[in-house]
Short mmCIF file of C-alpha atoms and ligand atoms in Angstrom, two decimals:
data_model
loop_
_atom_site.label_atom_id
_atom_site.label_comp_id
_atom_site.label_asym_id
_atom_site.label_seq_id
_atom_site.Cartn_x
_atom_site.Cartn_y
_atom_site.Cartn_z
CA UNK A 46 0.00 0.00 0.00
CA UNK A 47 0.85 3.95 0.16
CA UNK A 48 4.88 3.89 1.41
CA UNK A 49 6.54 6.48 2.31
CA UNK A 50 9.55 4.74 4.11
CA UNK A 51 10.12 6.59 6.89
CA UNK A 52 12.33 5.21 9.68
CA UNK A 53 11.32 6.30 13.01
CA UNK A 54 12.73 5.12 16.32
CA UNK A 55 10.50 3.57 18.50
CA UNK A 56 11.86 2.78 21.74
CA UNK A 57 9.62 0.28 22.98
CA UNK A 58 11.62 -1.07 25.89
CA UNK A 59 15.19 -1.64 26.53
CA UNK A 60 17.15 0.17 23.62
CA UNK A 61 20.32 -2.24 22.43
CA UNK A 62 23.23 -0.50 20.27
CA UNK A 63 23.79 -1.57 17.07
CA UNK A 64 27.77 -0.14 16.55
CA UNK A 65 28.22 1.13 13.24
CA UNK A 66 24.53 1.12 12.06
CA UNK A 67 21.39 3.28 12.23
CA UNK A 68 19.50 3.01 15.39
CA UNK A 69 16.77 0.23 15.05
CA UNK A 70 14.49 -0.12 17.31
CA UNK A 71 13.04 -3.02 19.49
CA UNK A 72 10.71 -5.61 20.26
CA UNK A 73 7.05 -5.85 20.63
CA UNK A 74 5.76 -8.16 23.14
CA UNK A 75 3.37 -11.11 22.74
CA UNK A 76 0.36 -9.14 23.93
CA UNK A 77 -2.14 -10.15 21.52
CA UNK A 78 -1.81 -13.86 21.69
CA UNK A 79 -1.80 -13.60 25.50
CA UNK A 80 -5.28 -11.31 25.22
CA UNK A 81 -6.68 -13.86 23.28
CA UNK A 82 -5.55 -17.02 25.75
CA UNK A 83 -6.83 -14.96 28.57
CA UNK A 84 -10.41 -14.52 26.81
CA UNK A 85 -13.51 -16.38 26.96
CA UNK A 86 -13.55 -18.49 23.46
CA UNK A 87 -17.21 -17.67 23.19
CA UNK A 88 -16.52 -13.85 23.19
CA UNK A 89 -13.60 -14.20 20.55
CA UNK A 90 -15.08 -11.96 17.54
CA UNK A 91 -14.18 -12.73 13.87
CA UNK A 92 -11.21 -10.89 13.70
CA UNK A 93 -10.01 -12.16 16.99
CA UNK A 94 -10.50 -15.57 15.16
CA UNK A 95 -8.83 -15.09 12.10
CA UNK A 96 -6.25 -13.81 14.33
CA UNK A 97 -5.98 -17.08 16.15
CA UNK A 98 -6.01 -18.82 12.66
CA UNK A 99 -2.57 -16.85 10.96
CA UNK A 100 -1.30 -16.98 14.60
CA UNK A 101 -1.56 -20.92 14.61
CA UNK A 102 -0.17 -21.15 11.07
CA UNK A 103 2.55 -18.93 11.98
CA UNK A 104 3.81 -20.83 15.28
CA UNK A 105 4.63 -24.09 13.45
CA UNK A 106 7.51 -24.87 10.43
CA UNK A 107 5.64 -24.94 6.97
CA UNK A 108 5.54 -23.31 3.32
CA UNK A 109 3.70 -20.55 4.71
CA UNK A 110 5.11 -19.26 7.91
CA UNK A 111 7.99 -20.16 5.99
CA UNK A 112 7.33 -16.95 3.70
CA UNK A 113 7.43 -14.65 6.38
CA UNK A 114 10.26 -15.55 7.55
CA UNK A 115 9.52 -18.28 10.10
CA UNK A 116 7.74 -17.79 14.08
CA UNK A 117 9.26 -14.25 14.13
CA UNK A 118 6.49 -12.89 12.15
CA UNK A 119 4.20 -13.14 14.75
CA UNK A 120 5.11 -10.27 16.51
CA UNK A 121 4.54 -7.87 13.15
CA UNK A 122 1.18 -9.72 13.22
CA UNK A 123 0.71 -9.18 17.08
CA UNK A 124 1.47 -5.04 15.99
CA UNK A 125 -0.93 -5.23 13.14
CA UNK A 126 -3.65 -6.23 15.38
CA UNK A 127 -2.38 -3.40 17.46
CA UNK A 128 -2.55 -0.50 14.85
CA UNK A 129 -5.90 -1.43 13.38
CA UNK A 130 -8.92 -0.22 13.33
CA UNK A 131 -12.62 -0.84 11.60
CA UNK A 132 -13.21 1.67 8.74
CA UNK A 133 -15.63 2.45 6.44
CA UNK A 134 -14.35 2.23 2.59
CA UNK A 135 -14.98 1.43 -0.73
CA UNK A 136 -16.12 -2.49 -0.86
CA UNK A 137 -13.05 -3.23 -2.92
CA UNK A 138 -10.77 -2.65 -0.26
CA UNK A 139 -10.62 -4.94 2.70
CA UNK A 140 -8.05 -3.26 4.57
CA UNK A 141 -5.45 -0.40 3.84
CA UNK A 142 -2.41 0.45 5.47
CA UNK A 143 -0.59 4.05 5.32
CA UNK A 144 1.31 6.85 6.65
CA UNK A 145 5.29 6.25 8.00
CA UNK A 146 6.23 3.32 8.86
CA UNK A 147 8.24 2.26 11.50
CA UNK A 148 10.77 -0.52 11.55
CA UNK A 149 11.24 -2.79 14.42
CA UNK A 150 14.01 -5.48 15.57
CA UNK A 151 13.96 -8.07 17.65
CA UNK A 152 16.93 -7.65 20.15
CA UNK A 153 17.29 -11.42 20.42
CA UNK A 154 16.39 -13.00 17.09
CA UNK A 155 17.08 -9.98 14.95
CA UNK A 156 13.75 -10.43 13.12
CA UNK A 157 12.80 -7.34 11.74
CA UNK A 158 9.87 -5.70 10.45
CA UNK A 159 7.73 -2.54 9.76
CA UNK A 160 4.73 -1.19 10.41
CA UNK A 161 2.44 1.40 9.18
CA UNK A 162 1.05 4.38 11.35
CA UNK A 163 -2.33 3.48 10.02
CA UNK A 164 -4.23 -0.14 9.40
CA UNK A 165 -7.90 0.04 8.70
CA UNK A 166 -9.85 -2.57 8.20
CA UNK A 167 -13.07 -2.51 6.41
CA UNK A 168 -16.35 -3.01 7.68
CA UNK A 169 -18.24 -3.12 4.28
CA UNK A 170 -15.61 -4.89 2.40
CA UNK A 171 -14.86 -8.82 2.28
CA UNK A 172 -13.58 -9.63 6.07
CA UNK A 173 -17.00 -8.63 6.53
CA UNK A 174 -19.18 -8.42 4.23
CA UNK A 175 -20.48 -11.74 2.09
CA UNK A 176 -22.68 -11.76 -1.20
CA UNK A 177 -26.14 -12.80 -1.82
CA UNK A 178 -26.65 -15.58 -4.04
CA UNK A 179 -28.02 -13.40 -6.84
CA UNK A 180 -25.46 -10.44 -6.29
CA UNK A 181 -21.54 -10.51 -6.32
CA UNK A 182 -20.89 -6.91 -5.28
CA UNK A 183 -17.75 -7.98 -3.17
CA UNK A 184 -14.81 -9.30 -4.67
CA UNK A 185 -13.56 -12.60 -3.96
CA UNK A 186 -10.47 -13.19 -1.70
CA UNK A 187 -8.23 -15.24 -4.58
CA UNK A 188 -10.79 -17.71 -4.69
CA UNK A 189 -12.31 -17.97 -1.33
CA UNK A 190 -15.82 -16.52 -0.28
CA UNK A 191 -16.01 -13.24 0.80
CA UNK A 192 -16.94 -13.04 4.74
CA UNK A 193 -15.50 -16.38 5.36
CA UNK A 194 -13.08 -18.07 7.50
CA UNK A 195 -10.84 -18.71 5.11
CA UNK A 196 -11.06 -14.85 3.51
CA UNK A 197 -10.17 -13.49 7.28
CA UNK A 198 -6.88 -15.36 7.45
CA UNK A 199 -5.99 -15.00 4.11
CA UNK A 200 -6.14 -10.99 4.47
CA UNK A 201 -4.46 -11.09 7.54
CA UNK A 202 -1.67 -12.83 6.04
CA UNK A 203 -1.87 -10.65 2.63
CA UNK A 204 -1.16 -7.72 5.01
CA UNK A 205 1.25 -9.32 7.00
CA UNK A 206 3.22 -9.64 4.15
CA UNK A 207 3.53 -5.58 3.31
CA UNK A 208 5.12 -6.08 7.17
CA UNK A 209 8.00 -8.99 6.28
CA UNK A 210 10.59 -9.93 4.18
CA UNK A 211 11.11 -12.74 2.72
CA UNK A 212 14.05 -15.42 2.60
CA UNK A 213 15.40 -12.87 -0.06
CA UNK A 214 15.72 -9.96 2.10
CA UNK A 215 12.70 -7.93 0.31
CA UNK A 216 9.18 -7.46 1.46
CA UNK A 217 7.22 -10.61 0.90
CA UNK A 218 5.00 -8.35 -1.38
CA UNK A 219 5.29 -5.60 -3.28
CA UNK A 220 3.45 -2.33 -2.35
CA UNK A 221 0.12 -2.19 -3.83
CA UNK A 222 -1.82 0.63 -2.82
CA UNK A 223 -2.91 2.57 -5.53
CA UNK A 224 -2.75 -1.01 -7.57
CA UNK A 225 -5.56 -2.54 -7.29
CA UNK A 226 -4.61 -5.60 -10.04
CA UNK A 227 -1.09 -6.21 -8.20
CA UNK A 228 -3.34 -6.46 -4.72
CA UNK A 229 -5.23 -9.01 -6.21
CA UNK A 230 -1.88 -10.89 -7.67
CA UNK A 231 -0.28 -10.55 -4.07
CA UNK A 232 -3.48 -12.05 -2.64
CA UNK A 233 -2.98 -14.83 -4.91
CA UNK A 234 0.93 -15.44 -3.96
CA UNK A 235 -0.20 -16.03 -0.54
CA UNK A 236 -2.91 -18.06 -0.98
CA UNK A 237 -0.56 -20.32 -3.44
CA UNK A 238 1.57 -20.64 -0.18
CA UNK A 239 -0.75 -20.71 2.42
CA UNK A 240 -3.41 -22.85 0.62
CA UNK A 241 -2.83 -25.97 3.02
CA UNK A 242 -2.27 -24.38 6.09
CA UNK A 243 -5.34 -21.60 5.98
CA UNK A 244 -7.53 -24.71 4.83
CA UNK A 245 -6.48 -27.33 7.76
CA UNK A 246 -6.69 -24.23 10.34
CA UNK A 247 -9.89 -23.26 9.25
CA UNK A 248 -11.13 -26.56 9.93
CA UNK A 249 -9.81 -26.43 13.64
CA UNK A 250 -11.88 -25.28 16.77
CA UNK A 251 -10.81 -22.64 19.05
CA UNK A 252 -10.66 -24.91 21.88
CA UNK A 253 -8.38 -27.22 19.15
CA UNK A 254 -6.11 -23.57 18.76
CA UNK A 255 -6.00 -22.62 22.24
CA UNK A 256 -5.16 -26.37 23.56
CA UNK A 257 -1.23 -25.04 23.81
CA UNK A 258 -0.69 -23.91 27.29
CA UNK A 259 0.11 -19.89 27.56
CA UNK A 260 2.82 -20.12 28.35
CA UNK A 261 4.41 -22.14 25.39
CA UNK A 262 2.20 -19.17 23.02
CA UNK A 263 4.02 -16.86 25.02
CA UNK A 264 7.12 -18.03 24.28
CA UNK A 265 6.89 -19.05 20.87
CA UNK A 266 5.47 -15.17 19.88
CA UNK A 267 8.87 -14.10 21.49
CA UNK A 268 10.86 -16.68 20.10
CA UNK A 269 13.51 -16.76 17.53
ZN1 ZN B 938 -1.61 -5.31 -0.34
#
């Protein structure tokens, strides 16, 4: 989306020096996934849940949390869920980040990441919003069902991938803001990686998600 890369220094808690190279700033702690332990599983709302769903794809080794870089990626998810907020926007967009961004490093692993000063998500669009059987008004999500499951996570992880970089050092997707064709291409190179893992999560209960104790979610949002 709109980039204006902008590095600002976030001190977040204890500062390390990096000798010889701009000041980078610091990690983000777990709080998200320990919100979500802590809550009732009935009172979980849809994003919460698709939250749960990239989180649980993200904890373990496979093709997908593999494209963002492994486990580490969590904690850009756990500030996404920080920075956003519902909006109201065209149908076509589901959610849109902009304004700076700030880059953040993980003082042990070294995982690093950025994050926009705005995420919105959209109530009218397709995290949302579904079509009547008569009327497709709002796009599909590659090729899932608007207002599904399976469209939450996938969003999720399309954004989480304007946050990352890949095994090749460069965001896992190019920015697409003011693109809407390349958004729908970048939806479709996550799905293409994701496809197994956002279709065997989707099929798993809460109770199934949240059957780790907290303190191993804990650790593994923190973890290398
Ligand atoms: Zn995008």
């Amino acid at each position: 989306m709109k980039s204006i890369v902008f590095l600002i220094v976030a001190v977040l808690s204890a500062p390390i020096a990096f000798a010889g190279s701009p000041p980078v700033n610091l990690l983000v702690t777990p709080r998200i996934a320990m919100a979500i332990v802590a809550k009732d599983e009935r009172k979980l709302n849809d994003l919460d849940k698709a939250y749960l769903d990239a989180f649980t794809i993200l904890r373990d080794d496979n093709p997908c949390s593999r494209l963002y870089g492994g486990t580490g990626a969590i904690e850009a998810l756990n500030e996404l869920m920080r920075v956003l907020r519902p909006a109201y926007l065209d149908r076509h967009i589901a959610v849109r980040m902009s304004g700076q961004t700030t880059m953040y490093k993980n003082a042990t692993s070294g995982f690093t990441f950025r994050m926009f000063e705005k995420a919105e998500l959209n109530m009218m669009g397709s995290f949302y919003r579904g079509n009547s059987p008569t009327e497709r008004r709002v796009p599909l999500v590659a090729d899932f069902q608007p207002n599904t499951r399976r469209t939450r996570v996938a969003l999720l992880l399309h954004e989480l991938g304007h946050l990352v970089r890949g095994a090749d050092k460069k965001w896992v997707l190019l920015d697409d803001g003011h693109d809407l064709e390349l958004s729908v291409k970048n939806t479709v190179l996550v799905v293409d990686a994701c496809r197994d893992q956002i279709e065997s999560v989707t099929r798993m209960t809460v109770a199934q998600q949240l059957e780790e104790p907290l303190t191993t979610i804990a650790q593994l949002a923190t973890m290398p």
